[in-house]
Amino acid sequence: MGAWRRRSGSVLCPGCGKLVGVRDEVCLNCGRRHPAMFGFASLLRLDDDRVLKVLIGANGVLFVLALALSLGQIGVSGFLGFLSPSSTVLYYLGAAGSIPVFEAGKWYTVFSAGWLHGSLLHIGFNMYWLWNLFPAVGRGFGAARTLLIYQASAGAGFLLTSFLGAAGFSNRLIGGAALTVGASASVCGLLGALLYYGRRTSDDLARTVWRYAIFIGIFGLLVPGIDNAAHLGGFLGGYLVASRFGVFSPERGRHALWALGLLAVSLLAIMRSALG
């Protein structure tokens, strides 16, 4: 317990990000009571590298679990579909789309679908982009806010594609999906956050992000099975959440609480979907 709890010295106040004493009753800057959280405030400081490894590890574990539950029904045909879990298994683990969200009333799957993948290439492609984009966004917003952007973007992306699917929009450009999974909505959310950051700090960065976004859009139009609506929703969601944080505002402890809270929601969504 002692390794996790500070008993002396100073920590950052979760409310305002200013230094406070571990034994301070009130933060003199923002008025927050017990700003050191009885010595546990340091637990709210998330590290980019560790968070990234946890995200990639969690996606990998769930992909292997989906394959294990799909024994006898694993798809192996073609390059795009090699090692594909059963769509039934993905449904019960928390896939989103018009069928789970609107027909079955499993609204919580908008938080679980981003942790599941439809094939080996699918997860490999998404984890490659995550590995490259998460540290870039983290340098601008901090690990906790980047994790929050990542998860909120998934919710926005899967909500949009599920709604469009239920509304009957099914064209290749921006059609909704009946059943959909993947971290690409979150990845596009990271791109959206980088675009917001670049527009306020660097025109070169903004142009680079636009090139990546255009590439992903063209890729989605040319390759069948790509959920362009989830990509668009994630991109817009990431931009919006980043704009709420701003570029030069400090990361605060409550951002870590929100991010960890959404992680808990995602885990509960997967458990709820699997059990019911």
Short mmCIF file of C-alpha atoms in Angstrom, two decimals:
data_model
loop_
_atom_site.label_atom_id
_atom_site.label_comp_id
_atom_site.label_asym_id
_atom_site.label_seq_id
_atom_site.Cartn_x
_atom_site.Cartn_y
_atom_site.Cartn_z
CA MET A 1 0.00 0.00 0.00
CA GLY A 2 2.85 2.37 0.84
CA ALA A 3 4.20 2.24 -2.71
CA TRP A 4 0.91 3.59 -4.03
CA ARG A 5 0.30 6.25 -1.40
CA ARG A 6 2.26 9.45 -0.82
CA ARG A 7 2.55 10.32 2.87
CA SER A 8 4.70 13.44 2.55
CA GLY A 9 5.73 16.06 0.03
CA SER A 10 3.57 17.54 -2.74
CA VAL A 11 1.27 16.24 -5.47
CA LEU A 12 -0.77 17.81 -8.25
CA CYS A 13 -4.29 18.86 -7.32
CA PRO A 14 -6.81 16.88 -9.45
CA GLY A 15 -8.98 19.99 -9.67
CA CYS A 16 -6.56 22.61 -10.99
CA GLY A 17 -3.23 20.87 -11.62
CA LYS A 18 -1.34 23.02 -9.11
CA LEU A 19 1.04 21.66 -6.46
CA VAL A 20 -0.49 21.03 -3.05
CA GLY A 21 0.81 19.42 0.10
CA VAL A 22 -0.16 15.84 0.77
CA ARG A 23 -1.66 16.89 4.10
CA ASP A 24 -3.47 20.01 2.85
CA GLU A 25 -7.16 20.09 3.70
CA VAL A 26 -8.07 22.53 0.92
CA CYS A 27 -6.38 23.60 -2.35
CA LEU A 28 -5.66 27.31 -2.03
CA ASN A 29 -5.91 27.72 -5.81
CA CYS A 30 -9.27 26.10 -6.62
CA GLY A 31 -10.80 25.34 -3.22
CA ARG A 32 -11.00 21.57 -3.72
CA ARG A 33 -11.21 19.70 -0.42
CA HIS A 34 -8.63 17.00 0.27
CA PRO A 35 -6.80 17.76 -3.01
CA ALA A 36 -4.15 15.10 -2.36
CA MET A 37 -6.93 12.49 -2.10
CA PHE A 38 -5.37 11.22 1.13
CA GLY A 39 -2.10 10.54 -0.67
CA PHE A 40 -3.53 8.64 -3.65
CA ALA A 41 -3.66 11.53 -6.16
CA SER A 42 -0.50 10.31 -7.90
CA LEU A 43 -2.42 7.24 -9.11
CA LEU A 44 -4.34 9.53 -11.47
CA ARG A 45 -1.24 10.42 -13.46
CA LEU A 46 -1.36 8.21 -16.53
CA ASP A 47 1.67 7.50 -18.69
CA ASP A 48 1.41 7.50 -22.52
CA ASP A 49 3.52 4.39 -23.03
CA ARG A 50 1.74 2.29 -20.40
CA VAL A 51 -1.72 3.35 -21.53
CA LEU A 52 -0.85 2.53 -25.15
CA LYS A 53 0.40 -0.93 -24.21
CA VAL A 54 -2.75 -1.58 -22.17
CA LEU A 55 -4.95 -0.56 -25.10
CA ILE A 56 -3.11 -2.77 -27.58
CA GLY A 57 -2.98 -5.64 -25.09
CA ALA A 58 -6.72 -5.43 -24.35
CA ASN A 59 -7.57 -5.41 -28.06
CA GLY A 60 -5.29 -8.39 -28.61
CA VAL A 61 -6.71 -10.40 -25.72
CA LEU A 62 -10.30 -9.84 -26.86
CA PHE A 63 -9.39 -10.80 -30.44
CA VAL A 64 -7.86 -14.07 -29.24
CA LEU A 65 -10.91 -14.66 -27.01
CA ALA A 66 -13.26 -14.11 -29.95
CA LEU A 67 -11.27 -16.59 -32.03
CA ALA A 68 -11.26 -19.15 -29.21
CA LEU A 69 -15.05 -18.88 -28.87
CA SER A 70 -15.41 -19.20 -32.65
CA LEU A 71 -13.68 -22.58 -32.96
CA GLY A 72 -15.12 -24.39 -35.94
CA GLN A 73 -16.48 -21.13 -37.37
CA ILE A 74 -13.28 -19.12 -37.86
CA GLY A 75 -13.08 -17.53 -41.29
CA VAL A 76 -9.86 -18.18 -43.21
CA SER A 77 -10.83 -17.25 -46.77
CA GLY A 78 -8.99 -14.45 -48.53
CA PHE A 79 -6.47 -11.91 -47.31
CA LEU A 80 -9.02 -9.53 -45.78
CA GLY A 81 -10.97 -12.27 -44.03
CA PHE A 82 -8.12 -14.42 -42.71
CA LEU A 83 -8.72 -15.42 -39.07
CA SER A 84 -12.18 -13.89 -38.76
CA PRO A 85 -14.18 -14.58 -35.58
CA SER A 86 -17.78 -15.68 -35.96
CA SER A 87 -20.22 -12.79 -36.34
CA THR A 88 -22.40 -14.51 -33.71
CA VAL A 89 -19.54 -14.45 -31.23
CA LEU A 90 -18.83 -10.80 -32.01
CA TYR A 91 -22.51 -10.01 -31.47
CA TYR A 92 -22.50 -11.60 -28.02
CA LEU A 93 -19.20 -9.96 -27.04
CA GLY A 94 -20.55 -6.50 -27.80
CA ALA A 95 -20.60 -5.61 -31.50
CA ALA A 96 -22.58 -2.44 -32.29
CA GLY A 97 -24.76 -1.59 -35.28
CA SER A 98 -28.44 -1.15 -35.97
CA ILE A 99 -29.29 -4.74 -34.97
CA PRO A 100 -27.72 -4.75 -31.47
CA VAL A 101 -28.34 -1.09 -30.62
CA PHE A 102 -31.86 -0.50 -31.97
CA GLU A 103 -33.42 -3.90 -32.62
CA ALA A 104 -32.06 -5.63 -29.50
CA GLY A 105 -31.85 -2.50 -27.33
CA LYS A 106 -28.17 -3.10 -26.50
CA TRP A 107 -27.29 0.61 -26.53
CA TYR A 108 -24.19 0.00 -24.39
CA THR A 109 -22.47 -1.78 -27.28
CA VAL A 110 -21.38 1.61 -28.65
CA PHE A 111 -18.77 1.43 -25.85
CA SER A 112 -17.77 -2.23 -26.35
CA ALA A 113 -17.59 -2.58 -30.15
CA GLY A 114 -14.34 -0.63 -30.42
CA TRP A 115 -12.47 -3.36 -28.53
CA LEU A 116 -13.43 -6.12 -30.98
CA HIS A 117 -12.11 -6.90 -34.46
CA GLY A 118 -13.29 -8.83 -37.48
CA SER A 119 -10.02 -10.33 -38.76
CA LEU A 120 -6.27 -10.50 -38.27
CA LEU A 121 -5.71 -7.77 -40.86
CA HIS A 122 -8.40 -5.63 -39.24
CA ILE A 123 -6.78 -5.62 -35.81
CA GLY A 124 -3.26 -5.35 -37.27
CA PHE A 125 -4.16 -2.29 -39.31
CA ASN A 126 -5.90 -0.56 -36.41
CA MET A 127 -3.16 -1.31 -33.88
CA TYR A 128 -0.54 0.05 -36.28
CA TRP A 129 -2.38 3.38 -36.49
CA LEU A 130 -3.01 3.39 -32.75
CA TRP A 131 0.69 2.82 -32.04
CA ASN A 132 1.60 5.82 -34.18
CA LEU A 133 -1.20 8.24 -33.31
CA PHE A 134 -1.69 7.81 -29.56
CA PRO A 135 1.76 9.18 -28.59
CA ALA A 136 1.32 12.11 -31.00
CA VAL A 137 -2.00 13.10 -29.44
CA GLY A 138 -0.61 12.42 -25.97
CA ARG A 139 2.14 15.00 -26.48
CA GLY A 140 -0.50 17.65 -27.09
CA PHE A 141 -3.22 16.67 -24.63
CA GLY A 142 -1.67 14.27 -22.11
CA ALA A 143 -2.27 10.56 -21.64
CA ALA A 144 -5.50 10.84 -19.65
CA ARG A 145 -7.22 13.20 -22.08
CA THR A 146 -5.98 11.17 -25.05
CA LEU A 147 -7.48 8.03 -23.51
CA LEU A 148 -10.71 9.94 -22.99
CA ILE A 149 -10.70 11.12 -26.63
CA TYR A 150 -10.01 7.57 -27.79
CA GLN A 151 -13.02 6.12 -25.97
CA ALA A 152 -15.45 8.99 -26.55
CA SER A 153 -14.68 8.82 -30.29
CA ALA A 154 -15.64 5.15 -30.34
CA GLY A 155 -18.97 5.96 -28.72
CA ALA A 156 -19.63 8.75 -31.24
CA GLY A 157 -18.64 6.65 -34.22
CA PHE A 158 -20.69 3.59 -33.34
CA LEU A 159 -23.67 5.67 -32.36
CA LEU A 160 -23.65 7.37 -35.76
CA THR A 161 -23.27 4.18 -37.80
CA SER A 162 -25.93 2.38 -35.73
CA PHE A 163 -28.36 5.26 -36.18
CA LEU A 164 -27.76 5.49 -39.94
CA GLY A 165 -28.15 1.74 -40.25
CA ALA A 166 -31.47 1.83 -38.42
CA ALA A 167 -32.58 4.78 -40.56
CA GLY A 168 -31.94 2.82 -43.76
CA PHE A 169 -28.82 4.64 -45.03
CA SER A 170 -26.80 1.88 -46.64
CA ASN A 171 -24.74 3.47 -49.43
CA ARG A 172 -20.96 2.95 -49.63
CA LEU A 173 -20.16 6.62 -49.03
CA ILE A 174 -21.62 6.98 -45.53
CA GLY A 175 -23.92 4.06 -44.97
CA GLY A 176 -24.75 2.73 -41.54
CA ALA A 177 -23.95 -0.80 -40.41
CA ALA A 178 -26.14 -3.61 -39.14
CA LEU A 179 -23.26 -5.17 -37.19
CA THR A 180 -19.89 -3.47 -36.74
CA VAL A 181 -16.70 -3.66 -34.68
CA GLY A 182 -13.19 -2.23 -34.63
CA ALA A 183 -10.92 0.42 -33.11
CA SER A 184 -10.90 2.49 -36.30
CA ALA A 185 -13.56 4.87 -34.96
CA SER A 186 -11.25 5.61 -32.04
CA VAL A 187 -8.24 5.93 -34.34
CA CYS A 188 -10.13 8.42 -36.48
CA GLY A 189 -11.00 10.25 -33.27
CA LEU A 190 -7.28 10.61 -32.55
CA LEU A 191 -6.88 12.06 -36.04
CA GLY A 192 -9.71 14.51 -35.34
CA ALA A 193 -7.99 15.60 -32.12
CA LEU A 194 -4.70 16.08 -33.99
CA LEU A 195 -6.49 18.19 -36.59
CA TYR A 196 -7.87 20.46 -33.88
CA TYR A 197 -4.42 20.73 -32.30
CA GLY A 198 -2.75 21.39 -35.65
CA ARG A 199 -5.21 24.10 -36.68
CA ARG A 200 -4.21 26.05 -33.58
CA THR A 201 -0.49 25.34 -33.48
CA SER A 202 0.91 24.21 -36.84
CA ASP A 203 -0.40 24.50 -40.39
CA ASP A 204 2.01 21.75 -41.46
CA LEU A 205 0.55 19.36 -38.90
CA ALA A 206 -3.00 20.22 -39.97
CA ARG A 207 -2.16 19.55 -43.63
CA THR A 208 -0.55 16.22 -42.71
CA VAL A 209 -3.63 15.17 -40.74
CA TRP A 210 -5.89 16.10 -43.65
CA ARG A 211 -3.78 13.89 -45.95
CA TYR A 212 -4.16 10.96 -43.57
CA ALA A 213 -7.91 11.60 -43.28
CA ILE A 214 -8.32 11.72 -47.06
CA PHE A 215 -6.33 8.50 -47.42
CA ILE A 216 -8.57 6.73 -44.90
CA GLY A 217 -11.67 8.09 -46.67
CA ILE A 218 -10.51 6.86 -50.09
CA PHE A 219 -9.47 3.52 -48.59
CA GLY A 220 -12.95 3.18 -47.11
CA LEU A 221 -14.59 3.80 -50.47
CA LEU A 222 -12.41 1.31 -52.35
CA VAL A 223 -12.32 -1.59 -49.89
CA PRO A 224 -15.59 -3.41 -49.17
CA GLY A 225 -16.73 -3.84 -45.59
CA ILE A 226 -15.27 -0.57 -44.28
CA ASP A 227 -17.58 1.31 -41.88
CA ASN A 228 -17.18 4.87 -43.17
CA ALA A 229 -19.95 6.19 -40.92
CA ALA A 230 -18.11 4.98 -37.81
CA HIS A 231 -14.94 6.62 -39.13
CA LEU A 232 -16.72 9.92 -39.69
CA GLY A 233 -18.45 9.83 -36.31
CA GLY A 234 -15.19 9.02 -34.57
CA PHE A 235 -13.33 11.79 -36.39
CA LEU A 236 -15.96 14.39 -35.48
CA GLY A 237 -16.17 13.10 -31.93
CA GLY A 238 -12.40 13.35 -31.44
CA TYR A 239 -12.33 16.87 -32.83
CA LEU A 240 -15.22 17.97 -30.60
CA VAL A 241 -13.79 16.49 -27.38
CA ALA A 242 -10.36 17.98 -28.13
CA SER A 243 -11.96 21.38 -28.70
CA ARG A 244 -13.56 21.18 -25.27
CA PHE A 245 -10.13 20.66 -23.70
CA GLY A 246 -8.40 23.38 -25.69
CA VAL A 247 -4.74 23.35 -26.67
CA PHE A 248 -2.97 25.14 -23.85
CA SER A 249 -5.06 24.09 -20.84
CA PRO A 250 -3.37 21.75 -18.32
CA GLU A 251 -4.39 18.13 -17.86
CA ARG A 252 -6.15 17.61 -14.55
CA GLY A 253 -6.86 14.68 -12.29
CA ARG A 254 -10.54 14.64 -13.13
CA HIS A 255 -9.63 13.86 -16.76
CA ALA A 256 -8.00 10.64 -15.57
CA LEU A 257 -11.10 9.83 -13.52
CA TRP A 258 -13.31 10.34 -16.56
CA ALA A 259 -11.01 8.22 -18.75
CA LEU A 260 -10.83 5.40 -16.22
CA GLY A 261 -14.58 5.65 -15.76
CA LEU A 262 -15.12 5.11 -19.49
CA LEU A 263 -12.76 2.13 -19.36
CA ALA A 264 -14.94 0.67 -16.64
CA VAL A 265 -18.05 1.36 -18.74
CA SER A 266 -16.46 -0.47 -21.70
CA LEU A 267 -15.63 -3.49 -19.54
CA LEU A 268 -19.13 -3.56 -18.09
CA ALA A 269 -20.59 -3.24 -21.61
CA ILE A 270 -18.65 -6.30 -22.78
CA MET A 271 -19.70 -8.28 -19.69
CA ARG A 272 -23.33 -7.17 -20.02
CA SER A 273 -23.43 -8.11 -23.68
CA ALA A 274 -21.84 -11.52 -23.08
CA LEU A 275 -24.19 -12.34 -20.21
CA GLY A 276 -27.38 -11.13 -21.72
#
